XYZ file of C-alpha atoms in Angstrom:
525
model
C 71.546 33.147 0.984
C 71.881 36.192 3.220
C 75.420 36.955 2.040
C 75.733 39.938 -0.258
C 72.914 41.834 1.358
C 73.567 44.761 3.677
C 71.123 46.227 6.102
C 69.962 49.630 4.947
C 69.560 52.123 7.715
C 66.501 54.364 7.371
C 67.392 57.846 6.271
C 66.780 60.543 8.777
C 64.435 63.174 7.476
C 66.129 66.584 7.156
C 62.959 68.161 8.523
C 62.931 66.068 11.667
C 64.877 68.658 13.643
C 62.243 71.267 12.877
C 59.661 69.125 14.670
C 61.447 69.863 17.964
C 59.326 72.181 20.095
C 62.389 73.465 21.970
C 64.145 74.353 18.687
C 61.106 76.195 17.365
C 60.693 78.025 20.640
C 64.349 79.104 20.787
C 64.334 80.196 17.128
C 61.191 82.227 17.683
C 62.820 83.823 20.719
C 66.022 84.658 18.768
C 64.133 86.043 15.765
C 61.887 88.166 17.956
C 64.903 89.510 19.829
C 66.812 90.309 16.618
C 63.755 91.875 14.931
C 63.028 94.066 17.923
C 66.652 95.231 17.985
C 66.499 96.061 14.250
C 63.339 98.092 14.742
C 64.822 99.921 17.726
C 68.082 100.744 15.945
C 66.253 101.832 12.787
C 64.170 104.189 14.901
C 67.346 105.612 16.433
C 68.972 106.020 12.996
C 66.026 107.743 11.362
C 65.447 109.919 14.416
C 69.069 111.104 14.541
C 69.475 111.693 10.813
C 66.052 113.345 10.578
C 66.952 115.671 13.459
C 70.172 116.724 11.720
C 68.340 117.378 8.448
C 65.649 119.412 10.159
C 68.316 121.370 12.011
C 70.081 122.302 8.736
C 66.813 123.254 6.994
C 65.738 125.372 9.961
C 69.088 127.206 9.961
C 68.911 127.862 6.180
C 65.338 129.209 6.366
C 66.192 131.497 9.288
C 69.267 132.753 7.458
C 67.279 133.424 4.285
C 64.597 135.401 6.159
C 67.230 137.584 7.806
C 68.918 138.265 4.451
C 65.585 139.115 2.842
C 64.991 141.683 5.587
C 68.401 143.250 4.918
C 67.513 143.376 1.205
C 64.305 145.247 1.982
C 66.080 147.654 4.315
C 69.036 148.649 2.131
C 68.927 146.875 -1.175
C 71.819 145.075 -2.814
C 74.679 146.954 -1.065
C 73.316 146.148 2.384
C 72.643 142.511 1.401
C 76.153 142.110 -0.037
C 77.733 143.593 3.087
C 75.706 141.295 5.320
C 76.720 138.202 3.325
C 80.401 139.191 3.499
C 80.151 139.672 7.263
C 78.560 136.266 7.708
C 81.201 134.561 5.570
C 83.945 136.158 7.644
C 82.313 135.007 10.890
C 81.628 131.448 9.583
C 84.407 129.568 11.413
C 83.194 126.141 10.226
C 83.340 127.306 6.580
C 80.124 125.500 5.773
C 77.877 128.437 4.750
C 76.949 128.901 1.101
C 75.549 132.203 -0.293
C 74.983 133.569 -3.791
C 72.940 136.421 -5.262
C 72.311 136.849 -9.003
C 70.479 139.487 -11.019
C 67.585 138.869 -13.414
C 70.053 138.035 -16.195
C 71.823 135.435 -14.031
C 74.946 137.472 -13.426
C 76.890 136.908 -10.216
C 76.496 139.743 -7.690
C 77.889 138.452 -4.401
C 78.520 135.250 -2.436
C 81.054 132.452 -2.185
C 79.746 130.400 -5.138
C 80.943 131.325 -8.617
C 78.034 129.925 -10.660
C 74.379 129.207 -10.062
C 73.777 125.433 -9.987
C 71.891 124.413 -13.112
C 69.711 121.892 -11.251
C 68.321 124.519 -8.890
C 65.225 125.687 -10.772
C 62.486 125.932 -8.089
C 61.966 127.772 -4.840
C 59.781 125.121 -3.205
C 62.325 122.300 -3.159
C 65.419 121.290 -1.293
C 68.480 120.231 -3.248
C 71.386 118.098 -2.170
C 74.226 118.493 -4.668
C 77.931 117.642 -4.825
C 80.124 120.503 -3.681
C 83.853 121.113 -4.196
C 85.396 123.796 -2.080
C 88.983 124.280 -1.001
C 89.946 121.210 -3.000
C 87.617 118.953 -1.009
C 84.576 117.236 -2.351
C 81.469 117.154 -0.238
C 77.713 117.538 -0.330
C 75.723 120.725 0.038
C 72.076 121.199 0.896
C 70.703 124.201 -0.991
C 67.493 126.225 -1.259
C 66.669 129.067 -3.678
C 64.635 132.180 -2.803
C 63.205 135.143 -4.744
C 64.125 138.451 -3.229
C 61.130 140.716 -2.455
C 60.171 143.389 -5.038
C 61.575 141.531 -8.025
C 59.776 140.020 -10.993
C 57.453 137.096 -10.270
C 57.636 133.653 -11.708
C 55.469 132.570 -14.590
C 55.152 129.014 -13.331
C 54.405 128.135 -9.711
C 57.688 127.813 -7.816
C 59.883 128.277 -10.902
C 62.624 130.962 -11.103
C 62.200 132.870 -14.387
C 63.458 136.374 -13.637
C 64.253 138.792 -10.852
C 66.933 138.844 -8.179
C 67.535 135.435 -6.685
C 69.183 134.293 -3.493
C 70.822 130.914 -2.929
C 71.454 129.809 0.666
C 72.953 126.475 1.686
C 75.133 124.529 4.063
C 77.941 122.111 3.500
C 76.642 118.833 5.008
C 79.831 116.869 4.605
C 80.123 116.517 8.408
C 76.554 115.293 8.515
C 77.433 112.611 5.980
C 80.436 111.574 8.064
C 78.215 111.403 11.138
C 75.639 109.397 9.189
C 78.245 106.853 8.116
C 79.622 106.665 11.655
C 76.146 106.173 13.126
C 75.291 103.582 10.478
C 78.466 101.603 11.147
C 77.937 101.800 14.914
C 74.347 100.596 14.663
C 75.328 97.802 12.290
C 78.008 96.563 14.677
C 75.595 96.918 17.558
C 73.022 94.890 15.629
C 75.641 92.197 14.968
C 76.439 92.031 18.676
C 72.761 91.947 19.586
C 72.186 89.190 17.033
C 75.018 87.167 18.556
C 73.467 87.676 21.981
C 70.096 86.625 20.572
C 71.616 83.462 19.112
C 73.393 82.716 22.399
C 70.175 83.297 24.321
C 68.262 81.093 21.895
C 70.815 78.297 22.349
C 70.592 78.686 26.128
C 66.781 78.668 26.099
C 66.825 75.673 23.763
C 69.092 73.785 26.154
C 67.020 74.635 29.247
C 63.721 73.821 27.548
C 65.067 70.599 26.061
C 66.597 69.495 29.369
C 63.325 70.083 31.219
C 61.235 68.276 28.599
C 63.684 65.373 28.430
C 63.644 65.084 32.225
C 59.850 64.845 32.201
C 59.958 62.382 29.297
C 62.543 60.139 31.001
C 60.627 60.149 34.282
C 57.251 59.369 32.724
C 58.805 56.740 30.438
C 60.443 54.999 33.399
C 57.147 55.005 35.287
C 55.313 53.724 32.210
C 57.770 50.802 32.148
C 57.071 49.933 35.783
C 59.632 51.957 37.762
C 57.216 53.697 40.132
C 60.052 55.006 42.315
C 61.357 57.434 39.662
C 60.807 61.126 40.457
C 61.623 64.468 38.867
C 64.894 65.954 40.171
C 64.710 69.296 41.990
C 67.245 72.081 41.487
C 66.400 73.578 44.854
C 66.062 77.257 43.947
C 62.256 77.255 43.967
C 61.838 78.511 40.396
C 59.131 77.519 37.914
C 60.989 74.340 36.928
C 61.093 73.252 40.559
C 57.388 74.037 40.880
C 56.620 71.887 37.834
C 58.824 69.090 39.186
C 57.141 69.261 42.601
C 53.678 69.145 41.014
C 54.651 66.114 38.908
C 56.238 64.361 41.895
C 53.151 65.018 44.004
C 50.981 63.591 41.231
C 53.204 60.511 41.008
C 53.106 60.026 44.776
C 49.339 60.246 44.644
C 49.204 57.682 41.827
C 51.469 55.315 43.759
C 49.323 55.657 46.876
C 46.179 54.970 44.866
C 47.747 51.947 43.195
C 48.923 50.639 46.560
C 45.440 51.190 47.928
C 43.860 49.340 45.022
C 46.346 46.501 45.430
C 45.784 46.364 49.165
C 42.006 46.457 48.781
C 42.159 43.691 46.182
C 44.305 41.524 48.438
C 42.082 42.259 51.415
C 38.921 41.417 49.485
C 40.445 38.150 48.303
C 41.601 37.295 51.839
C 38.615 38.446 53.913
C 35.841 37.275 51.615
C 37.322 33.897 50.852
C 36.504 32.617 54.347
C 32.723 33.337 54.387
C 32.307 32.149 50.804
C 34.238 28.934 51.520
C 32.232 28.450 54.730
C 28.936 28.867 52.845
C 30.079 26.416 50.182
C 31.150 23.878 52.829
C 27.845 24.186 54.645
C 25.831 23.694 51.476
C 28.015 20.791 50.377
C 27.779 19.172 53.802
C 24.003 19.603 53.808
C 23.738 18.102 50.329
C 25.713 15.045 51.416
C 24.538 14.468 54.970
C 21.217 16.273 55.593
C 18.492 13.723 56.288
C 15.580 15.995 57.159
C 14.148 19.197 55.638
C 14.941 21.074 58.866
C 18.647 20.177 58.670
C 18.763 21.208 55.008
C 16.919 24.463 55.730
C 19.257 25.278 58.606
C 22.338 24.747 56.424
C 20.875 26.950 53.725
C 20.073 29.701 56.226
C 23.610 29.623 57.636
C 25.040 29.796 54.098
C 22.740 32.694 53.226
C 23.926 34.514 56.365
C 27.563 34.138 55.282
C 26.739 35.355 51.784
C 24.834 38.314 53.266
C 28.045 39.291 55.058
C 29.868 39.259 51.712
C 27.146 41.413 50.143
C 27.321 43.841 53.067
C 31.075 44.269 52.516
C 30.601 45.110 48.845
C 27.786 47.510 49.675
C 30.046 49.245 52.195
C 32.793 49.577 49.584
C 30.369 51.061 47.067
C 29.028 53.476 49.669
C 32.532 54.621 50.584
C 33.345 55.156 46.893
C 30.180 57.220 46.414
C 30.948 59.339 49.453
C 34.555 59.956 48.385
C 33.307 60.980 44.929
C 31.117 63.657 46.523
C 27.916 62.198 45.121
C 25.983 62.928 48.348
C 26.441 66.716 48.509
C 22.976 67.228 47.057
C 21.502 66.023 50.384
C 23.206 68.746 52.441
C 20.835 70.803 54.588
C 20.756 72.724 57.866
C 19.518 70.695 60.843
C 19.877 70.333 64.612
C 22.541 67.720 65.250
C 21.596 66.984 68.874
C 18.414 64.965 68.078
C 20.417 62.949 65.547
C 23.049 62.116 68.164
C 20.356 61.236 70.706
C 18.666 58.872 68.229
C 21.953 57.056 67.590
C 22.645 56.907 71.338
C 19.194 55.457 72.005
C 19.773 52.844 69.314
C 23.096 51.680 70.796
C 22.107 52.026 74.441
C 20.449 48.616 74.363
C 23.520 47.059 72.722
C 25.736 48.639 75.367
C 23.547 47.259 78.175
C 23.827 43.772 76.705
C 27.616 44.077 76.962
C 27.373 45.609 80.473
C 28.776 48.896 79.152
C 27.601 52.376 80.184
C 26.931 55.022 77.517
C 27.597 58.596 78.743
C 26.618 61.701 76.759
C 27.978 65.243 76.912
C 25.859 67.308 74.505
C 24.612 70.909 74.440
C 20.944 71.775 74.051
C 21.282 72.657 70.368
C 23.871 72.120 67.597
C 22.907 73.736 64.321
C 24.849 71.994 61.544
C 24.954 72.021 57.731
C 25.532 68.647 56.113
C 24.030 65.264 55.253
C 21.923 64.061 58.183
C 22.014 60.358 57.292
C 25.778 60.316 56.652
C 26.589 62.027 59.932
C 24.296 59.549 61.662
C 26.133 56.681 59.909
C 29.534 58.032 61.002
C 28.491 58.349 64.674
C 26.917 54.884 64.560
C 30.150 53.342 63.251
C 32.160 55.087 65.974
C 29.815 53.908 68.740
C 29.705 50.387 67.321
C 33.509 50.140 67.383
C 33.709 51.641 70.877
C 31.153 49.184 72.301
C 32.710 46.243 70.457
C 36.186 46.822 71.922
C 35.161 47.937 75.449
C 35.313 45.425 78.321
C 32.303 44.727 80.528
C 31.906 47.432 83.140
C 33.513 50.052 80.928
C 32.062 53.361 79.730
C 31.714 54.809 76.228
C 31.621 58.616 76.026
C 29.905 60.612 73.266
C 30.796 64.307 73.334
C 29.897 67.215 71.034
C 30.347 70.977 71.336
C 30.984 74.145 69.364
C 34.628 75.103 69.657
C 35.425 78.589 70.955
C 37.493 80.568 68.436
C 38.317 83.044 71.191
C 37.128 83.341 74.799
C 33.372 83.776 74.687
C 33.113 83.553 70.884
C 32.159 80.513 68.806
C 32.028 82.198 65.389
C 34.578 84.101 63.361
C 34.135 87.460 61.601
C 32.636 85.785 58.515
C 30.358 83.410 60.443
C 32.595 80.332 60.333
C 32.627 77.866 63.204
C 33.917 74.425 64.113
C 32.125 71.447 65.681
C 34.120 69.024 67.839
C 32.626 65.519 68.063
C 34.331 62.580 69.782
C 33.692 59.012 70.926
C 35.958 57.503 73.599
C 36.103 53.986 74.967
C 38.011 52.132 77.690
C 38.914 49.121 75.559
C 42.065 47.554 74.204
C 43.206 50.710 72.379
C 45.690 50.860 69.506
C 49.379 51.391 68.989
C 50.743 54.447 67.182
C 51.516 52.307 64.111
C 47.989 50.900 64.074
C 46.447 54.370 64.451
C 48.474 55.515 61.441
C 46.790 52.853 59.274
C 43.417 52.478 60.958
C 41.336 54.215 58.250
C 42.739 52.036 55.473
C 40.129 49.730 54.024
C 40.138 46.208 55.497
C 42.844 47.127 57.998
C 42.537 45.140 61.239
C 44.780 45.828 64.199
C 46.585 42.800 65.576
C 44.599 43.019 68.826
C 41.319 42.972 66.883
C 41.991 39.990 64.626
C 39.560 37.794 66.531
C 36.808 40.417 66.664
C 34.028 40.194 64.034
C 34.173 42.826 61.318
C 35.579 43.650 57.904
C 37.745 46.686 58.725
C 35.593 49.245 56.851
C 33.915 51.200 59.646
C 36.499 53.932 60.186
C 37.184 54.081 56.438
C 33.572 55.132 55.982
C 33.846 57.621 58.865
C 36.881 59.240 57.274
C 35.116 59.463 53.892
C 32.087 61.141 55.501
C 34.299 63.598 57.414
C 36.240 64.518 54.270
C 32.980 65.011 52.367
C 31.990 67.604 54.975
C 35.414 69.285 54.783
C 36.452 68.149 58.250
C 39.350 66.278 59.849
C 39.599 63.032 61.797
C 42.063 62.300 64.580
C 42.759 59.224 66.718
C 44.414 59.391 70.116
C 44.985 57.175 73.109
C 42.408 57.406 75.911
C 44.454 55.469 78.486
C 42.927 52.986 78.493
C 41.107 52.791 75.229
C 40.863 54.973 72.146
C 39.361 58.369 71.289
C 38.099 59.074 67.769
C 37.770 62.850 67.310
C 36.060 64.655 64.450
C 36.475 68.354 63.660
C 33.646 69.399 61.335
C 33.258 72.936 59.943
C 29.872 74.531 60.468
C 28.730 76.431 57.383
C 27.823 80.098 57.897
C 24.272 79.402 56.747
C 23.827 77.047 59.710
C 24.771 79.700 62.282
C 21.473 81.558 62.221
C 21.047 81.736 65.991
C 22.922 83.891 68.435
C 25.994 82.542 70.196
C 24.166 82.236 73.490
C 21.806 79.740 71.840
C 24.634 77.188 72.053
C 25.452 76.904 75.778
C 28.549 74.832 76.335
C 27.561 73.913 79.878
C 24.179 72.342 79.079
C 24.733 68.604 79.485
C 22.361 65.860 78.643
C 23.749 63.223 80.986
C 26.747 61.563 82.456
C 29.743 63.774 81.717
C 30.925 67.099 83.111
C 33.977 67.530 80.873
C 34.359 67.552 77.121
C 37.226 65.950 75.305
C 39.607 68.510 73.752
C 40.908 68.224 70.205
C 44.612 69.015 70.467
C 45.453 67.675 67.003
C 43.567 68.513 63.824
C 45.481 66.602 61.179
C 44.298 63.438 59.425
C 44.893 60.194 61.283
C 44.082 56.521 60.801
C 42.383 53.864 63.015
C 40.695 50.484 63.254
C 37.226 49.490 62.367
C 34.360 47.161 62.653
């Protein structure tokens, strides 16, 4: 049944090529280049030819005024002698003179007959001229000699002595043709250059667009490793490629983060949910008294509360990273906030036989969100106490960093707050510190410690919201979590001596330096 039929290929629209942006751009470039060259060459042509014409007309008018003066001084004999002298001295043989009487009779000059088309004194005439067997063009102008009869019609020669002065402009015509030919050839060359440039621009533009299209198409089909190639010369194309590659790297990191968070949620929350289900199922099958049933329900509710707390922490981190809490920023003294958090965790530290040492100045004026900063410090202290052995010490330090010896503020009022929490616990490896702020990340040493791995993730989000940096370093033994938080100029309302660096609250006599100020990663609750 299918025999005898041939597949008809769809016809390609002849206008499809015109839908190419690179082709339209290159054609516009070529047309603009060619049009501008035409305008420039036309200006040159008209300027040159106009200058030559004005030069001839100026010479004829000057010559006619001089001859009119000779006519006034000595009459016809003096005028005739002057014309003969000028003809003898005219080496280029391009001067034209003629004088006629009121009846039109020839008196003197090098033209035998008055041109019939020359009838007015207010016009310029360009007429064919044959002299010495050569044909050319002459530019002529007629004048009435002073003291002769006047015209009856404005500008018209009716009677009286008349003077004809002109120049042979054959050389000007040759120069015009030469200039015209030169400009035409130049325009052809410029047009060829414009076409070549348009083809080159079309190729560059098309190659760049196709590179972007191939890269994005490959990524759309699942190849997330594809990147834009770099030429290496740092031009605009490289800048575009670098921006696209940076965007793609960011997308890949976000996708990996989403995938990792999803896997971590599925892994970490499955255990408490399964435990709650098992407890409820066991109570339903084996509980014999209301107290046993109530106890099972309470244990299941506790496990489910842990699941709810994890989701609440994730939502809070997302809100902080989105910058939704900037409306709560205000200027406040940070020292009372740190003391409140220390008082809260001092009892927890005593239960674990851990000492809590503070190194704080008398005042720390800070601009930010009070509750978020309190949350960040609480998470840091909670982690430090959790991973410290009995008999250890947790250090909480805070101070204004000196920009230069004796100065804590810059010329525009900027400053930096250094805040750190150190413990003497199990510490972390370099690889673990590089991933510690990832959500749900748990170091291998902390697998058996309670927690969901979100504490330092929230600390990092709070620090980034305040425009600061977070750094993890080894304390030998233990771990130091350092925060570098910028102090807004509006918070520095007191003098520098209001922030003494040697006023200590308790415990410590040295503050922890912040040798590194780049982002780091760490482990959590």
